[in-house]
Every structure is written in structure tokens, then in C-alpha cells.
PDB file of C-alpha atoms in Angstrom:
ATOM      1  CA  UNK A  89       0.017   0.107   0.130  1.00 76.00           C
ATOM      2  CA  UNK A  90       1.266   3.166  -1.082  1.00 86.00           C
ATOM      3  CA  UNK A  91       2.056   6.083   1.698  1.00 87.00           C
ATOM      4  CA  UNK A  92      -0.447   7.999  -0.040  1.00 88.00           C
ATOM      5  CA  UNK A  93      -3.654   5.322   0.210  1.00 88.00           C
ATOM      6  CA  UNK A  94      -2.280   4.430   3.689  1.00 85.00           C
ATOM      7  CA  UNK A  95      -2.195   8.340   5.223  1.00 85.00           C
ATOM      8  CA  UNK A  96      -6.362   8.305   3.394  1.00 86.00           C
ATOM      9  CA  UNK A  97      -7.184   5.072   4.997  1.00 86.00           C
ATOM     10  CA  UNK A  98      -5.728   6.647   8.690  1.00 84.00           C
ATOM     11  CA  UNK A  99      -7.914   9.563   8.218  1.00 83.00           C
ATOM     12  CA  UNK A 100     -11.213   7.332   7.662  1.00 82.00           C
ATOM     13  CA  UNK A 101     -10.155   5.198  10.372  1.00 80.00           C
ATOM     14  CA  UNK A 102     -10.052   8.507  12.794  1.00 74.00           C
ATOM     15  CA  UNK A 103     -13.288   9.920  11.104  1.00 72.00           C
ATOM     16  CA  UNK A 104     -15.120   6.581  11.294  1.00 71.00           C
ATOM     17  CA  UNK A 105     -13.799   6.436  15.311  1.00 66.00           C
ATOM     18  CA  UNK A 106     -14.883   9.884  16.317  1.00 60.00           C
ATOM     19  CA  UNK A 107     -17.966   8.966  14.697  1.00 64.00           C
ATOM     20  CA  UNK A 108     -18.384   5.777  17.131  1.00 70.00           C
ATOM     21  CA  UNK A 109     -17.088   7.970  20.386  1.00 77.00           C
ATOM     22  CA  UNK A 110     -19.736   8.032  22.682  1.00 87.00           C
ATOM     23  CA  UNK A 111     -21.062  10.920  24.138  1.00 90.00           C
ATOM     24  CA  UNK A 112     -20.400  10.662  28.055  1.00 94.00           C
ATOM     25  CA  UNK A 113     -22.387  14.199  29.255  1.00 95.00           C
ATOM     26  CA  UNK A 114     -25.555  13.575  31.486  1.00 95.00           C
ATOM     27  CA  UNK A 115     -26.611  17.230  31.281  1.00 95.00           C
ATOM     28  CA  UNK A 116     -27.165  17.368  27.453  1.00 95.00           C
ATOM     29  CA  UNK A 117     -31.288  18.456  28.552  1.00 93.00           C
ATOM     30  CA  UNK A 118     -32.546  19.859  25.057  1.00 91.00           C
ATOM     31  CA  UNK A 119     -32.675  18.459  21.851  1.00 89.00           C
ATOM     32  CA  UNK A 120     -31.178  21.342  19.542  1.00 89.00           C
ATOM     33  CA  UNK A 121     -28.046  21.432  20.690  1.00 92.00           C
ATOM     34  CA  UNK A 122     -26.848  17.645  21.063  1.00 91.00           C
ATOM     35  CA  UNK A 123     -25.763  17.176  17.734  1.00 90.00           C
ATOM     36  CA  UNK A 124     -23.603  20.363  17.999  1.00 92.00           C
ATOM     37  CA  UNK A 125     -22.177  19.173  21.007  1.00 94.00           C
ATOM     38  CA  UNK A 126     -21.643  15.985  19.566  1.00 92.00           C
ATOM     39  CA  UNK A 127     -19.844  17.837  16.561  1.00 91.00           C
ATOM     40  CA  UNK A 128     -17.341  19.583  18.830  1.00 93.00           C
ATOM     41  CA  UNK A 129     -16.829  16.703  21.221  1.00 93.00           C
ATOM     42  CA  UNK A 130     -16.045  13.739  18.667  1.00 90.00           C
ATOM     43  CA  UNK A 131     -13.900  16.544  16.523  1.00 89.00           C
ATOM     44  CA  UNK A 132     -12.170  17.476  19.730  1.00 91.00           C
ATOM     45  CA  UNK A 133     -12.883  20.833  19.511  1.00 94.00           C
ATOM     46  CA  UNK A 134     -14.508  21.014  23.189  1.00 94.00           C
ATOM     47  CA  UNK A 135     -13.990  18.394  26.118  1.00 92.00           C
ATOM     48  CA  UNK A 136     -16.416  19.222  28.464  1.00 92.00           C
ATOM     49  CA  UNK A 137     -16.417  20.755  31.797  1.00 93.00           C
ATOM     50  CA  UNK A 138     -16.119  16.947  33.723  1.00 95.00           C
ATOM     51  CA  UNK A 139     -15.926  13.504  32.514  1.00 93.00           C
ATOM     52  CA  UNK A 140     -19.681  13.668  32.210  1.00 95.00           C
ATOM     53  CA  UNK A 141     -20.810  17.442  31.720  1.00 96.00           C
ATOM     54  CA  UNK A 142     -20.179  19.654  29.148  1.00 96.00           C
ATOM     55  CA  UNK A 143     -22.113  22.687  31.292  1.00 95.00           C
ATOM     56  CA  UNK A 144     -24.543  23.928  28.088  1.00 94.00           C
ATOM     57  CA  UNK A 145     -25.634  26.764  29.988  1.00 93.00           C
ATOM     58  CA  UNK A 146     -22.240  27.988  31.060  1.00 94.00           C
ATOM     59  CA  UNK A 147     -21.082  31.314  29.765  1.00 94.00           C
ATOM     60  CA  UNK A 148     -18.048  30.482  27.483  1.00 95.00           C
ATOM     61  CA  UNK A 149     -14.985  32.436  28.065  1.00 97.00           C
ATOM     62  CA  UNK A 150     -12.706  34.228  25.436  1.00 97.00           C
ATOM     63  CA  UNK A 151      -9.646  31.591  26.555  1.00 97.00           C
ATOM     64  CA  UNK A 152     -11.965  28.514  25.750  1.00 96.00           C
ATOM     65  CA  UNK A 153     -13.273  29.880  22.367  1.00 97.00           C
ATOM     66  CA  UNK A 154      -9.911  30.298  21.466  1.00 98.00           C
ATOM     67  CA  UNK A 155      -9.221  27.248  22.105  1.00 97.00           C
ATOM     68  CA  UNK A 156     -11.361  25.577  19.853  1.00 97.00           C
ATOM     69  CA  UNK A 157     -10.271  27.659  16.929  1.00 98.00           C
ATOM     70  CA  UNK A 158      -6.690  26.309  17.596  1.00 98.00           C
ATOM     71  CA  UNK A 159      -8.296  22.811  17.605  1.00 97.00           C
ATOM     72  CA  UNK A 160     -10.163  23.668  14.720  1.00 96.00           C
ATOM     73  CA  UNK A 161      -6.983  24.325  13.034  1.00 97.00           C
ATOM     74  CA  UNK A 162      -5.638  21.319  13.833  1.00 96.00           C
ATOM     75  CA  UNK A 163      -3.410  22.246  17.150  1.00 97.00           C
ATOM     76  CA  UNK A 164      -0.525  23.534  14.864  1.00 97.00           C
ATOM     77  CA  UNK A 165       3.241  23.844  16.795  1.00 96.00           C
ATOM     78  CA  UNK A 166       3.693  27.311  18.236  1.00 96.00           C
ATOM     79  CA  UNK A 167       6.611  28.777  18.770  1.00 91.00           C
ATOM     80  CA  UNK A 168       7.390  31.773  20.742  1.00 93.00           C
ATOM     81  CA  UNK A 169       6.005  33.880  23.871  1.00 95.00           C
ATOM     82  CA  UNK A 170       2.616  34.845  25.007  1.00 97.00           C
ATOM     83  CA  UNK A 171       2.554  38.897  24.715  1.00 96.00           C
ATOM     84  CA  UNK A 172      -0.329  38.841  27.222  1.00 98.00           C
ATOM     85  CA  UNK A 173       0.502  38.901  30.961  1.00 97.00           C
ATOM     86  CA  UNK A 174      -2.908  37.860  32.235  1.00 98.00           C
ATOM     87  CA  UNK A 175      -2.211  34.274  30.521  1.00 98.00           C
ATOM     88  CA  UNK A 176      -0.935  32.044  33.190  1.00 97.00           C
ATOM     89  CA  UNK A 177       2.382  29.885  31.524  1.00 96.00           C
ATOM     90  CA  UNK A 178       0.305  27.110  32.699  1.00 97.00           C
ATOM     91  CA  UNK A 179      -2.898  27.393  31.286  1.00 97.00           C
ATOM     92  CA  UNK A 180      -4.341  24.896  28.842  1.00 96.00           C
ATOM     93  CA  UNK A 181      -4.931  27.693  26.237  1.00 97.00           C
ATOM     94  CA  UNK A 182      -1.597  29.243  26.413  1.00 98.00           C
ATOM     95  CA  UNK A 183      -0.465  27.947  22.860  1.00 98.00           C
ATOM     96  CA  UNK A 184      -3.991  29.020  21.471  1.00 98.00           C
ATOM     97  CA  UNK A 185      -4.213  32.436  22.694  1.00 98.00           C
ATOM     98  CA  UNK A 186       0.240  32.733  21.374  1.00 98.00           C
ATOM     99  CA  UNK A 187      -0.914  31.100  17.651  1.00 98.00           C
ATOM    100  CA  UNK A 188      -4.076  33.386  17.539  1.00 98.00           C
ATOM    101  CA  UNK A 189      -2.399  36.290  18.304  1.00 97.00           C
ATOM    102  CA  UNK A 190       0.928  35.307  16.216  1.00 97.00           C
ATOM    103  CA  UNK A 191      -2.089  34.688  13.026  1.00 97.00           C
ATOM    104  CA  UNK A 192      -3.997  38.101  13.535  1.00 97.00           C
ATOM    105  CA  UNK A 193      -7.091  36.066  14.915  1.00 98.00           C
ATOM    106  CA  UNK A 194      -6.940  36.968  18.370  1.00 96.00           C
ATOM    107  CA  UNK A 195      -6.498  40.454  19.880  1.00 95.00           C
ATOM    108  CA  UNK A 196      -6.067  41.906  23.496  1.00 93.00           C
ATOM    109  CA  UNK A 197      -7.316  44.969  24.744  1.00 91.00           C
ATOM    110  CA  UNK A 198      -5.100  47.248  26.906  1.00 93.00           C
ATOM    111  CA  UNK A 199      -2.186  44.495  26.391  1.00 94.00           C
ATOM    112  CA  UNK A 200      -4.334  42.066  27.724  1.00 97.00           C
ATOM    113  CA  UNK A 201      -6.069  38.733  26.395  1.00 97.00           C
ATOM    114  CA  UNK A 202      -8.824  38.742  29.260  1.00 97.00           C
ATOM    115  CA  UNK A 203      -8.885  34.964  29.242  1.00 97.00           C
ATOM    116  CA  UNK A 204     -11.567  34.767  31.979  1.00 97.00           C
ATOM    117  CA  UNK A 205     -13.793  37.013  30.634  1.00 97.00           C
ATOM    118  CA  UNK A 206     -17.438  36.163  28.912  1.00 97.00           C
ATOM    119  CA  UNK A 207     -16.970  36.096  25.582  1.00 97.00           C
ATOM    120  CA  UNK A 208     -19.432  38.129  23.323  1.00 96.00           C
ATOM    121  CA  UNK A 209     -21.400  37.339  20.430  1.00 95.00           C
ATOM    122  CA  UNK A 210     -19.354  40.389  18.535  1.00 96.00           C
ATOM    123  CA  UNK A 211     -15.843  39.035  19.647  1.00 97.00           C
ATOM    124  CA  UNK A 212     -17.198  35.683  18.578  1.00 96.00           C
ATOM    125  CA  UNK A 213     -17.859  37.276  15.268  1.00 98.00           C
ATOM    126  CA  UNK A 214     -14.609  39.106  15.135  1.00 98.00           C
ATOM    127  CA  UNK A 215     -12.280  35.799  15.964  1.00 98.00           C
ATOM    128  CA  UNK A 216     -14.812  33.635  13.358  1.00 98.00           C
ATOM    129  CA  UNK A 217     -14.056  36.566  10.772  1.00 98.00           C
ATOM    130  CA  UNK A 218     -10.213  36.479  11.068  1.00 98.00           C
ATOM    131  CA  UNK A 219     -10.157  32.588  11.121  1.00 98.00           C
ATOM    132  CA  UNK A 220     -12.088  32.607   7.783  1.00 98.00           C
ATOM    133  CA  UNK A 221      -9.440  35.018   6.580  1.00 98.00           C
ATOM    134  CA  UNK A 222      -6.779  32.960   8.188  1.00 97.00           C
ATOM    135  CA  UNK A 223      -7.817  30.199   6.093  1.00 97.00           C
ATOM    136  CA  UNK A 224      -8.306  32.181   3.018  1.00 97.00           C
ATOM    137  CA  UNK A 225     -12.200  31.998   2.764  1.00 97.00           C
ATOM    138  CA  UNK A 226     -13.441  34.872   1.243  1.00 97.00           C
ATOM    139  CA  UNK A 227     -15.002  36.961   4.283  1.00 97.00           C
ATOM    140  CA  UNK A 228     -16.371  39.548   2.090  1.00 97.00           C
ATOM    141  CA  UNK A 229     -20.320  38.725   2.485  1.00 97.00           C
ATOM    142  CA  UNK A 230     -22.181  41.684   4.417  1.00 98.00           C
ATOM    143  CA  UNK A 231     -25.781  41.363   5.682  1.00 97.00           C
ATOM    144  CA  UNK A 232     -27.818  44.671   6.410  1.00 97.00           C
ATOM    145  CA  UNK A 233     -28.175  44.639  10.342  1.00 97.00           C
ATOM    146  CA  UNK A 234     -30.807  47.508  10.608  1.00 96.00           C
ATOM    147  CA  UNK A 235     -33.819  44.657  10.493  1.00 94.00           C
ATOM    148  CA  UNK A 236     -32.303  43.721  14.397  1.00 97.00           C
ATOM    149  CA  UNK A 237     -33.530  46.473  17.161  1.00 96.00           C
ATOM    150  CA  UNK A 238     -30.295  46.210  18.435  1.00 97.00           C
ATOM    151  CA  UNK A 239     -28.167  46.648  15.580  1.00 97.00           C
ATOM    152  CA  UNK A 240     -26.993  50.552  17.107  1.00 97.00           C
ATOM    153  CA  UNK A 241     -25.496  48.443  19.985  1.00 97.00           C
ATOM    154  CA  UNK A 242     -22.876  46.373  18.054  1.00 97.00           C
ATOM    155  CA  UNK A 243     -19.683  48.222  18.607  1.00 97.00           C
ATOM    156  CA  UNK A 244     -18.017  50.119  15.868  1.00 97.00           C
ATOM    157  CA  UNK A 245     -14.867  47.674  15.993  1.00 96.00           C
ATOM    158  CA  UNK A 246     -17.321  44.849  15.724  1.00 97.00           C
ATOM    159  CA  UNK A 247     -19.643  45.735  12.750  1.00 98.00           C
ATOM    160  CA  UNK A 248     -17.934  44.657   9.509  1.00 98.00           C
ATOM    161  CA  UNK A 249     -17.527  41.312  11.809  1.00 98.00           C
ATOM    162  CA  UNK A 250     -21.145  40.758  12.568  1.00 97.00           C
ATOM    163  CA  UNK A 251     -22.961  41.589   9.402  1.00 98.00           C
ATOM    164  CA  UNK A 252     -20.364  39.136   7.881  1.00 98.00           C
ATOM    165  CA  UNK A 253     -21.576  36.504  10.476  1.00 97.00           C
ATOM    166  CA  UNK A 254     -24.744  37.045   9.805  1.00 97.00           C
ATOM    167  CA  UNK A 255     -24.210  36.908   5.857  1.00 97.00           C
ATOM    168  CA  UNK A 256     -22.679  33.507   6.385  1.00 97.00           C
ATOM    169  CA  UNK A 257     -25.587  32.465   8.705  1.00 95.00           C
ATOM    170  CA  UNK A 258     -23.050  32.450  11.695  1.00 94.00           C
ATOM    171  CA  UNK A 259     -25.530  34.376  13.831  1.00 93.00           C
ATOM    172  CA  UNK A 260     -28.954  34.553  13.460  1.00 89.00           C
ATOM    173  CA  UNK A 261     -29.730  36.781  16.229  1.00 87.00           C
ATOM    174  CA  UNK A 262     -32.706  35.931  18.614  1.00 89.00           C
ATOM    175  CA  UNK A 263     -36.243  37.615  18.927  1.00 92.00           C
ATOM    176  CA  UNK A 264     -35.288  40.100  16.378  1.00 94.00           C
ATOM    177  CA  UNK A 265     -32.282  41.517  18.241  1.00 96.00           C
ATOM    178  CA  UNK A 266     -28.625  40.865  17.901  1.00 95.00           C
ATOM    179  CA  UNK A 267     -27.516  40.797  21.513  1.00 94.00           C
ATOM    180  CA  UNK A 268     -23.838  41.916  20.272  1.00 95.00           C
TER     181      UNK A 268
END
């Protein structure tokens, strides 16, 4: 068997194993997110808060989201140091933050990253658009936000990110609002 064929077989076996990986979480109470949780767990993008809980109603932090994007990118090797003094050198997300900052996906504010801060929808939109651009995906689509009751609450720095995220159906809003 050629090296190329062997690599394809190994990739297929890994995907099959991921599909067969049972979901251990006992706190998934809503059907609408069960498939999404299974996807992120089976693809090693998220691991849960314990061995048996996912905590679907807990807040997502900036560090958690950075780690998800890093894992989505294949957890590439990281070289360099973290420019943010509020990211501990022992943090599980250290490589994710270094990688994200070096590749223009993650920004800080005032020299800090605020890893434990709740991530906002507009921060997620910004990181997702920058990640898409990093992956050389076209990010030129834009939606009109005027139909959302709270469109004026979108920060000026995030307006184009939110317009893109709505245009490509990453964000839909809720109850007629974007909740930026």
C-alpha cells in the first residue's frame, strides 16, 4: 500500500472512530444543541467541564473560544511567547492564545487578553471572521443589520464582523435582536 493510500485509510479510520465515540455527558437537556455538542466533542474541539458534564448553559470564555479555533486549525506547533501578561504559562489555552495572536485572529485590549472574560457575540464574530480569513476563506459577504432591534448596540469595531457573521449564517439573532 502506498504512503498516500495509507494516509487516506488512517484518516478514514480516525473519522469512523470519532463517529463511534459515545457522548458521556449527562447534562444535555435540550435536543436543539445535542448534535452540535456531539460534533464538537467527537472532533476534539471541546471536551466538557468534567468527564460526565458539558455544562451547556455555562458562559463561554475568551480562552475557551480561542482553544476551539486552535483545535479547529489542527493544534499547530507554536513557537514564541505569549504577549499577554494575564495568560498563565501553565494554562491549557496558552498555545491557542499564542497561535491566535501570531496569526491575527486574537486581539487583546490594553495589553491584556482577559482569558476568563465572557466572550461576546461580537467578539466571537470578529475571531471567526479573522479565522476564516486566515484559512483563506472569502470574508466579503455582508448583511444589512438594520432589521435587528439592537443593531445600534453593535460596537463600531465589530460592525463589519457582525455583518459578515450574519451574512454567512453563523449568527442569526434571537427575538429580533443580535445581542452583540
